[in-house]
Amino acid sequence: MTFAKRIGSLYPGHRCTFQLLSTPWYYGCIDPVVSKWMFLRKKMVLRHNLSFFRGLDALVSPERNCMKLRTRYGITDLIMIHTRHGAGDREGGFDDKSGAFDFTLLPGRKYVDQLQRLGYLSDDRYAVIGWPKFEVVQGLKPERPRLFRNDRPIVVYNPHFDQSVSSWKPMGLDVLDFFAENRAFNLIFAPHVVLFKRSRRHRASLPRKYRRLPNIHIDTGSDASIDMTYMLGADVYLGDVSSQVYEFLLKPRPCIFLNGHQVAWQNNPYYRHWGLGRVVDSVRPGLGEALSQAFNTHPEFLESQQKAFAYTFHTAPGSTAAERGAVAIAEFLLDTRKENHLNPVCRG
């Protein structure tokens, strides 16, 4: 909640209130490391706060688990608005839940095209607004810590938590070993925060030896992992399917992608971003060769990166993404109220 209040401080005069929804008393007695109950927290928050949700006219959410309020708990008159989270291409971000909401805010044209192609988006149920996170990050102006005592190039390694597509299980420790042995580069290891938050589920463990190396900085889930501190501070992006690559491209720089599952990625829309840098199938010798050429070959990818960024994130002069999103939500709710007043229906 502290981080949310920091964001709120960027909008003087706002009338938002902040409330942390509760979980059952017994949830705090469960060991979150060894128990399967840790994965049920979202469900428990919903079930334990049904009276709160029933009192709302609309719920705006970046995640899709909240749709259970309608499908499982029968709250059918609550208007559900989705803002999405992440701006990537991964297949898991495009499923039927994406089309279950009453209204969706989208960051750019890429999502309109993909969701319509899949049949998950109605013409009057979305608005393209851009990416408010960029404005928040600019407003917060997080201080960039000096992580290394040298001026060597910094690589940020950002594996995803979804092990069916992530590079972590097949290649992750090999990547860390590579940088442990090659001090010509500094490494920021900043995986998707869920990877180690649910470490047992995703088989994520980190030997202590990597935490003592002067050229490796490890962060498995602090605010710096989500406020773009590392995406703005690195010189090279190394990853797989995380959406953070598009945030990294706010300032175009070299990218390298790890194909740990031997994916036939060319012309696959779920790997569109792999066309924005080198793709390697191995850490040795693939990663070493790609890194040695990264800055020299980057001009080959620059135009593609710029086009992909513009396709992913909508911008418009004279307004911010947050303003456009607020206006879109307000207009949708007003139109919905008019429709329901004239022809009351149950939104099920």
Tab-separated table of C-alpha atoms in Angstrom:
chain	number	residue	atom	x	y	z
A	1	MET	CA	0.000	0.000	0.000
A	2	THR	CA	2.935	2.331	0.617
A	3	PHE	CA	3.932	2.097	-3.037
A	4	ALA	CA	0.351	2.805	-4.130
A	5	LYS	CA	0.292	5.914	-1.936
A	6	ARG	CA	3.549	7.077	-3.506
A	7	ILE	CA	1.866	6.857	-6.890
A	8	GLY	CA	-1.163	8.702	-5.548
A	9	SER	CA	1.093	11.543	-4.413
A	10	LEU	CA	1.848	12.266	-8.072
A	11	TYR	CA	-1.753	13.429	-8.537
A	12	PRO	CA	-2.295	16.328	-6.088
A	13	GLY	CA	-5.923	16.857	-5.168
A	14	HIS	CA	-7.003	13.296	-5.950
A	15	ARG	CA	-9.909	11.914	-3.964
A	16	CYS	CA	-8.759	8.306	-3.771
A	17	THR	CA	-8.811	6.346	-0.568
A	18	PHE	CA	-6.550	3.375	0.069
A	19	GLN	CA	-7.786	0.216	1.708
A	20	LEU	CA	-5.941	-3.076	2.129
A	21	LEU	CA	-8.403	-5.941	1.841
A	22	SER	CA	-8.151	-8.514	4.585
A	23	THR	CA	-7.578	-12.252	4.544
A	24	PRO	CA	-8.975	-14.754	7.084
A	25	TRP	CA	-7.168	-14.726	10.420
A	26	TYR	CA	-5.852	-18.241	9.872
A	27	TYR	CA	-4.050	-17.287	6.672
A	28	GLY	CA	-1.323	-15.620	8.719
A	29	CYS	CA	-0.692	-18.883	10.563
A	30	ILE	CA	0.174	-20.771	7.386
A	31	ASP	CA	3.816	-21.127	6.384
A	32	PRO	CA	3.894	-19.420	2.945
A	33	VAL	CA	7.000	-21.338	1.867
A	34	VAL	CA	5.911	-24.917	2.349
A	35	SER	CA	2.153	-24.728	1.972
A	36	LYS	CA	0.065	-24.922	-1.168
A	37	TRP	CA	-2.199	-22.340	0.497
A	38	MET	CA	0.120	-19.562	-0.644
A	39	PHE	CA	-1.351	-19.970	-4.130
A	40	LEU	CA	-4.890	-19.490	-2.850
A	41	ARG	CA	-4.381	-15.988	-1.472
A	42	LYS	CA	-6.148	-14.214	-4.334
A	43	LYS	CA	-9.152	-16.510	-3.999
A	44	MET	CA	-9.206	-16.001	-0.241
A	45	VAL	CA	-9.107	-12.217	-0.575
A	46	LEU	CA	-12.076	-12.313	-2.944
A	47	ARG	CA	-14.132	-14.731	-0.847
A	48	HIS	CA	-13.357	-12.945	2.427
A	49	ASN	CA	-14.429	-9.533	1.087
A	50	LEU	CA	-17.579	-10.288	-0.891
A	51	SER	CA	-19.603	-7.635	0.937
A	52	PHE	CA	-17.029	-5.037	-0.074
A	53	PHE	CA	-17.197	-6.030	-3.738
A	54	ARG	CA	-21.001	-6.156	-3.691
A	55	GLY	CA	-20.976	-2.507	-2.638
A	56	LEU	CA	-19.089	-1.368	-5.744
A	57	ASP	CA	-20.545	-0.077	-8.992
A	58	ALA	CA	-17.394	-0.930	-10.957
A	59	LEU	CA	-14.120	-2.740	-10.363
A	60	VAL	CA	-11.004	-1.735	-12.303
A	61	SER	CA	-8.320	-4.405	-12.140
A	62	PRO	CA	-4.996	-5.214	-13.833
A	63	GLU	CA	-5.397	-8.963	-13.197
A	64	ARG	CA	-7.989	-11.488	-14.282
A	65	ASN	CA	-8.529	-13.580	-11.152
A	66	CYS	CA	-11.144	-11.065	-10.000
A	67	MET	CA	-13.507	-12.421	-12.683
A	68	LYS	CA	-14.305	-15.171	-10.160
A	69	LEU	CA	-16.495	-12.593	-8.426
A	70	ARG	CA	-18.865	-13.070	-11.317
A	71	THR	CA	-18.335	-16.682	-12.347
A	72	ARG	CA	-17.951	-18.270	-8.901
A	73	TYR	CA	-19.545	-15.897	-6.406
A	74	GLY	CA	-22.477	-14.669	-8.485
A	75	ILE	CA	-21.872	-10.903	-8.331
A	76	THR	CA	-23.296	-10.328	-11.782
A	77	ASP	CA	-24.216	-6.646	-11.529
A	78	LEU	CA	-20.661	-5.436	-10.877
A	79	ILE	CA	-19.123	-3.768	-13.937
A	80	MET	CA	-15.685	-5.307	-14.547
A	81	ILE	CA	-12.970	-3.212	-16.221
A	82	HIS	CA	-9.579	-4.635	-17.139
A	83	THR	CA	-6.410	-2.562	-17.455
A	84	ARG	CA	-4.107	-5.519	-18.204
A	85	HIS	CA	-0.635	-5.714	-16.719
A	86	GLY	CA	2.464	-6.171	-18.760
A	87	ALA	CA	2.752	-5.243	-22.406
A	88	GLY	CA	4.281	-8.377	-23.856
A	89	ASP	CA	3.504	-10.931	-26.523
A	90	ARG	CA	3.418	-14.144	-24.450
A	91	GLU	CA	0.556	-16.468	-25.351
A	92	GLY	CA	-0.565	-16.665	-21.726
A	93	GLY	CA	-1.563	-13.006	-21.876
A	94	PHE	CA	-4.181	-13.658	-24.533
A	95	ASP	CA	-6.902	-16.071	-23.464
A	96	ASP	CA	-10.685	-16.102	-23.168
A	97	LYS	CA	-10.516	-14.262	-19.836
A	98	SER	CA	-9.242	-11.272	-21.810
A	99	GLY	CA	-12.642	-10.995	-23.460
A	100	ALA	CA	-14.737	-11.628	-20.354
A	101	PHE	CA	-14.553	-8.077	-18.999
A	102	ASP	CA	-17.136	-5.420	-19.769
A	103	PHE	CA	-14.483	-2.913	-20.797
A	104	THR	CA	-10.723	-3.061	-21.389
A	105	LEU	CA	-8.034	-0.398	-21.461
A	106	LEU	CA	-5.276	-1.265	-23.915
A	107	PRO	CA	-1.764	0.182	-24.210
A	108	GLY	CA	-1.547	0.154	-27.985
A	109	ARG	CA	-2.755	-1.031	-31.360
A	110	LYS	CA	-0.895	-4.328	-31.038
A	111	TYR	CA	-3.403	-5.560	-28.475
A	112	VAL	CA	-6.415	-4.508	-30.491
A	113	ASP	CA	-5.160	-6.475	-33.491
A	114	GLN	CA	-4.236	-9.574	-31.494
A	115	LEU	CA	-7.364	-9.734	-29.327
A	116	GLN	CA	-9.655	-9.100	-32.279
A	117	ARG	CA	-7.864	-11.776	-34.279
A	118	LEU	CA	-8.612	-14.215	-31.457
A	119	GLY	CA	-12.216	-13.051	-31.165
A	120	TYR	CA	-11.855	-11.672	-27.635
A	121	LEU	CA	-12.559	-8.003	-28.243
A	122	SER	CA	-15.804	-6.250	-29.165
A	123	ASP	CA	-15.625	-2.935	-30.996
A	124	ASP	CA	-17.416	-0.943	-28.296
A	125	ARG	CA	-15.760	-2.564	-25.284
A	126	TYR	CA	-12.254	-1.139	-25.273
A	127	ALA	CA	-10.178	2.025	-25.416
A	128	VAL	CA	-6.552	2.446	-26.472
A	129	ILE	CA	-4.954	4.788	-23.946
A	130	GLY	CA	-1.195	4.143	-23.808
A	131	TRP	CA	0.937	3.105	-20.840
A	132	PRO	CA	0.450	5.100	-17.600
A	133	LYS	CA	3.402	3.327	-15.991
A	134	PHE	CA	5.841	5.465	-17.968
A	135	GLU	CA	4.280	8.607	-16.507
A	136	VAL	CA	4.377	7.171	-13.001
A	137	VAL	CA	8.030	6.183	-13.325
A	138	GLN	CA	8.903	9.623	-14.622
A	139	GLY	CA	7.008	11.210	-11.717
A	140	LEU	CA	8.586	9.014	-9.077
A	141	LYS	CA	12.031	9.668	-10.526
A	142	PRO	CA	13.550	6.716	-8.673
A	143	GLU	CA	17.121	7.381	-7.747
A	144	ARG	CA	19.374	5.150	-9.794
A	145	PRO	CA	21.690	3.474	-7.314
A	146	ARG	CA	25.275	2.877	-8.323
A	147	LEU	CA	25.262	-0.891	-8.222
A	148	PHE	CA	28.790	-1.556	-9.404
A	149	ARG	CA	32.129	0.050	-8.685
A	150	ASN	CA	33.183	0.169	-12.307
A	151	ASP	CA	31.970	1.423	-15.668
A	152	ARG	CA	31.674	-1.920	-17.422
A	153	PRO	CA	28.522	-2.586	-19.488
A	154	ILE	CA	25.512	-3.662	-17.434
A	155	VAL	CA	23.310	-6.548	-18.538
A	156	VAL	CA	19.899	-7.089	-16.957
A	157	TYR	CA	18.719	-10.721	-16.978
A	158	ASN	CA	14.930	-10.904	-16.693
A	159	PRO	CA	13.599	-14.495	-16.912
A	160	HIS	CA	9.852	-15.099	-16.777
A	161	PHE	CA	8.146	-17.281	-14.179
A	162	ASP	CA	6.178	-19.436	-16.676
A	163	GLN	CA	8.491	-22.429	-16.959
A	164	SER	CA	6.904	-23.657	-20.184
A	165	VAL	CA	8.486	-20.690	-21.948
A	166	SER	CA	11.013	-19.276	-19.470
A	167	SER	CA	14.774	-19.596	-19.849
A	168	TRP	CA	15.224	-20.048	-16.097
A	169	LYS	CA	14.974	-23.819	-15.740
A	170	PRO	CA	16.996	-24.840	-18.833
A	171	MET	CA	19.561	-22.030	-18.793
A	172	GLY	CA	19.279	-19.738	-15.768
A	173	LEU	CA	22.120	-21.027	-13.608
A	174	ASP	CA	24.313	-21.338	-16.693
A	175	VAL	CA	23.727	-17.629	-17.309
A	176	LEU	CA	24.781	-16.778	-13.767
A	177	ASP	CA	27.841	-19.014	-14.095
A	178	PHE	CA	28.767	-17.257	-17.326
A	179	PHE	CA	28.812	-13.844	-15.672
A	180	ALA	CA	30.549	-15.208	-12.590
A	181	GLU	CA	33.405	-16.248	-14.868
A	182	ASN	CA	33.308	-13.253	-17.216
A	183	ARG	CA	33.903	-10.031	-15.311
A	184	ALA	CA	33.954	-7.876	-18.459
A	185	PHE	CA	30.217	-7.360	-17.882
A	186	ASN	CA	28.150	-6.546	-14.823
A	187	LEU	CA	24.893	-8.440	-14.365
A	188	ILE	CA	21.630	-7.387	-12.746
A	189	PHE	CA	19.601	-10.519	-12.049
A	190	ALA	CA	16.034	-9.198	-11.837
A	191	PRO	CA	13.567	-11.979	-12.709
A	192	HIS	CA	9.804	-11.618	-12.851
A	193	VAL	CA	8.908	-11.148	-9.182
A	194	VAL	CA	6.625	-14.209	-9.179
A	195	LEU	CA	9.524	-16.559	-10.016
A	196	PHE	CA	10.965	-16.450	-6.499
A	197	LYS	CA	7.807	-15.385	-4.697
A	198	ARG	CA	6.482	-18.814	-5.668
A	199	SER	CA	9.873	-20.455	-5.704
A	200	ARG	CA	8.754	-23.985	-4.918
A	201	ARG	CA	6.156	-23.995	-7.660
A	202	HIS	CA	8.593	-22.638	-10.235
A	203	ARG	CA	11.635	-24.564	-8.973
A	204	ALA	CA	13.587	-21.398	-8.351
A	205	SER	CA	16.523	-21.641	-5.974
A	206	LEU	CA	19.642	-19.518	-5.959
A	207	PRO	CA	22.987	-20.773	-4.583
A	208	ARG	CA	24.594	-18.307	-2.203
A	209	LYS	CA	27.799	-18.143	-4.230
A	210	TYR	CA	26.183	-15.742	-6.684
A	211	ARG	CA	25.355	-13.236	-3.960
A	212	ARG	CA	28.984	-12.615	-3.100
A	213	LEU	CA	30.231	-11.641	-6.553
A	214	PRO	CA	31.147	-8.002	-7.209
A	215	ASN	CA	29.805	-7.984	-10.781
A	216	ILE	CA	26.411	-9.587	-10.033
A	217	HIS	CA	23.544	-7.722	-8.358
A	218	ILE	CA	20.554	-9.874	-7.367
A	219	ASP	CA	17.042	-8.580	-6.778
A	220	THR	CA	14.186	-11.077	-6.715
A	221	GLY	CA	11.378	-8.712	-5.803
A	222	SER	CA	11.994	-5.210	-4.413
A	223	ASP	CA	10.332	-2.008	-5.665
A	224	ALA	CA	13.338	-1.544	-7.959
A	225	SER	CA	12.158	-4.618	-9.858
A	226	ILE	CA	8.889	-2.942	-10.774
A	227	ASP	CA	9.664	0.781	-11.030
A	228	MET	CA	11.967	0.345	-14.048
A	229	THR	CA	15.123	1.103	-12.077
A	230	TYR	CA	16.904	-1.786	-13.761
A	231	MET	CA	15.262	-1.432	-17.157
A	232	LEU	CA	16.457	2.174	-17.384
A	233	GLY	CA	19.859	1.548	-15.835
A	234	ALA	CA	21.083	-1.393	-17.926
A	235	ASP	CA	22.932	-1.315	-21.232
A	236	VAL	CA	21.777	-4.706	-22.557
A	237	TYR	CA	18.550	-6.657	-22.029
A	238	LEU	CA	18.760	-10.442	-21.638
A	239	GLY	CA	15.562	-12.408	-21.301
A	240	ASP	CA	12.938	-14.657	-22.822
A	241	VAL	CA	9.214	-13.768	-22.902
A	242	SER	CA	8.811	-11.087	-20.233
A	243	SER	CA	6.884	-7.978	-21.220
A	244	GLN	CA	9.537	-5.860	-19.538
A	245	VAL	CA	11.549	-5.921	-22.749
A	246	TYR	CA	9.124	-3.332	-24.140
A	247	GLU	CA	9.654	-1.115	-21.115
A	248	PHE	CA	13.403	-1.499	-21.633
A	249	LEU	CA	12.882	-0.191	-25.181
A	250	LEU	CA	11.647	3.136	-23.890
A	251	LYS	CA	15.299	3.860	-24.563
A	252	PRO	CA	16.307	1.536	-27.454
A	253	ARG	CA	19.352	-0.597	-26.638
A	254	PRO	CA	20.702	-4.061	-27.504
A	255	CYS	CA	18.552	-7.070	-26.658
A	256	ILE	CA	19.424	-10.761	-26.485
A	257	PHE	CA	16.837	-13.527	-26.118
A	258	LEU	CA	17.433	-17.027	-24.764
A	259	ASN	CA	15.666	-19.829	-26.613
A	260	GLY	CA	15.789	-22.465	-23.904
A	261	HIS	CA	12.994	-24.579	-25.367
A	262	GLN	CA	14.101	-24.711	-29.002
A	263	VAL	CA	11.045	-22.767	-30.081
A	264	ALA	CA	10.387	-22.198	-33.779
A	265	TRP	CA	9.758	-18.537	-33.066
A	266	GLN	CA	9.938	-16.895	-36.487
A	267	ASN	CA	6.538	-15.541	-37.623
A	268	ASN	CA	5.017	-16.533	-34.264
A	269	PRO	CA	3.061	-13.539	-32.869
A	270	TYR	CA	3.732	-14.705	-29.310
A	271	TYR	CA	7.470	-14.215	-29.933
A	272	ARG	CA	7.225	-11.009	-31.941
A	273	HIS	CA	9.766	-9.292	-29.679
A	274	TRP	CA	12.448	-11.856	-30.526
A	275	GLY	CA	12.868	-10.033	-33.807
A	276	LEU	CA	14.245	-7.039	-31.881
A	277	GLY	CA	17.625	-8.545	-31.039
A	278	ARG	CA	19.802	-11.636	-31.215
A	279	VAL	CA	18.260	-15.010	-30.317
A	280	VAL	CA	20.637	-17.631	-28.931
A	281	ASP	CA	20.025	-21.306	-28.240
A	282	SER	CA	22.882	-21.785	-25.790
A	283	VAL	CA	24.811	-19.929	-23.130
A	284	ARG	CA	28.112	-21.322	-24.365
A	285	PRO	CA	29.117	-20.177	-26.907
A	286	GLY	CA	25.907	-18.400	-27.961
A	287	LEU	CA	25.587	-15.822	-25.196
A	288	GLY	CA	29.250	-14.892	-25.231
A	289	GLU	CA	29.226	-14.313	-28.987
A	290	ALA	CA	26.013	-12.270	-28.847
A	291	LEU	CA	27.327	-10.072	-26.045
A	292	SER	CA	30.623	-9.424	-27.815
A	293	GLN	CA	28.701	-8.151	-30.860
A	294	ALA	CA	25.734	-6.533	-29.107
A	295	PHE	CA	26.686	-2.883	-29.500
A	296	ASN	CA	28.063	-3.246	-33.013
A	297	THR	CA	24.958	-5.041	-34.306
A	298	HIS	CA	22.386	-2.909	-32.507
A	299	PRO	CA	21.901	-0.497	-35.448
A	300	GLU	CA	20.494	-3.459	-37.394
A	301	PHE	CA	17.624	-3.700	-34.892
A	302	LEU	CA	17.080	-0.051	-34.032
A	303	GLU	CA	14.332	0.708	-36.552
A	304	SER	CA	12.470	-2.508	-35.698
A	305	GLN	CA	12.654	-1.649	-31.994
A	306	GLN	CA	11.260	1.826	-32.583
A	307	LYS	CA	8.385	0.499	-34.710
A	308	ALA	CA	7.570	-2.253	-32.207
A	309	PHE	CA	7.546	0.223	-29.348
A	310	ALA	CA	5.150	2.549	-31.229
A	311	TYR	CA	2.904	-0.424	-32.109
A	312	THR	CA	2.845	-1.514	-28.464
A	313	PHE	CA	2.372	1.873	-26.745
A	314	HIS	CA	-0.039	4.527	-27.968
A	315	THR	CA	0.820	8.172	-27.383
A	316	ALA	CA	-1.120	11.362	-28.058
A	317	PRO	CA	-0.146	15.017	-27.629
A	318	GLY	CA	-1.923	17.122	-25.046
A	319	SER	CA	-2.902	14.368	-22.616
A	320	THR	CA	-1.396	11.580	-20.550
A	321	ALA	CA	-2.257	7.892	-20.648
A	322	ALA	CA	-3.700	8.181	-17.130
A	323	GLU	CA	-5.973	11.027	-18.217
A	324	ARG	CA	-7.091	9.151	-21.308
A	325	GLY	CA	-7.815	6.079	-19.206
A	326	ALA	CA	-9.833	8.021	-16.650
A	327	VAL	CA	-11.888	9.684	-19.371
A	328	ALA	CA	-12.502	6.356	-21.122
A	329	ILE	CA	-13.715	4.716	-17.902
A	330	ALA	CA	-15.968	7.657	-17.011
A	331	GLU	CA	-17.529	7.762	-20.468
A	332	PHE	CA	-18.096	4.017	-20.497
A	333	LEU	CA	-19.774	4.084	-17.078
A	334	LEU	CA	-22.003	6.998	-18.087
A	335	ASP	CA	-23.021	5.243	-21.293
A	336	THR	CA	-23.663	2.018	-19.389
A	337	ARG	CA	-25.812	3.832	-16.842
A	338	LYS	CA	-27.883	5.361	-19.641
A	339	GLU	CA	-28.306	1.986	-21.343
A	340	ASN	CA	-29.366	0.273	-18.130
A	341	HIS	CA	-31.751	3.079	-17.237
A	342	LEU	CA	-33.526	2.728	-20.545
A	343	ASN	CA	-33.360	-1.037	-20.737
A	344	PRO	CA	-32.396	-2.675	-17.425
A	345	VAL	CA	-30.536	-5.936	-17.870
A	346	CYS	CA	-28.576	-8.306	-15.675
A	347	ARG	CA	-24.895	-8.130	-16.602
A	348	GLY	CA	-24.073	-11.816	-16.425
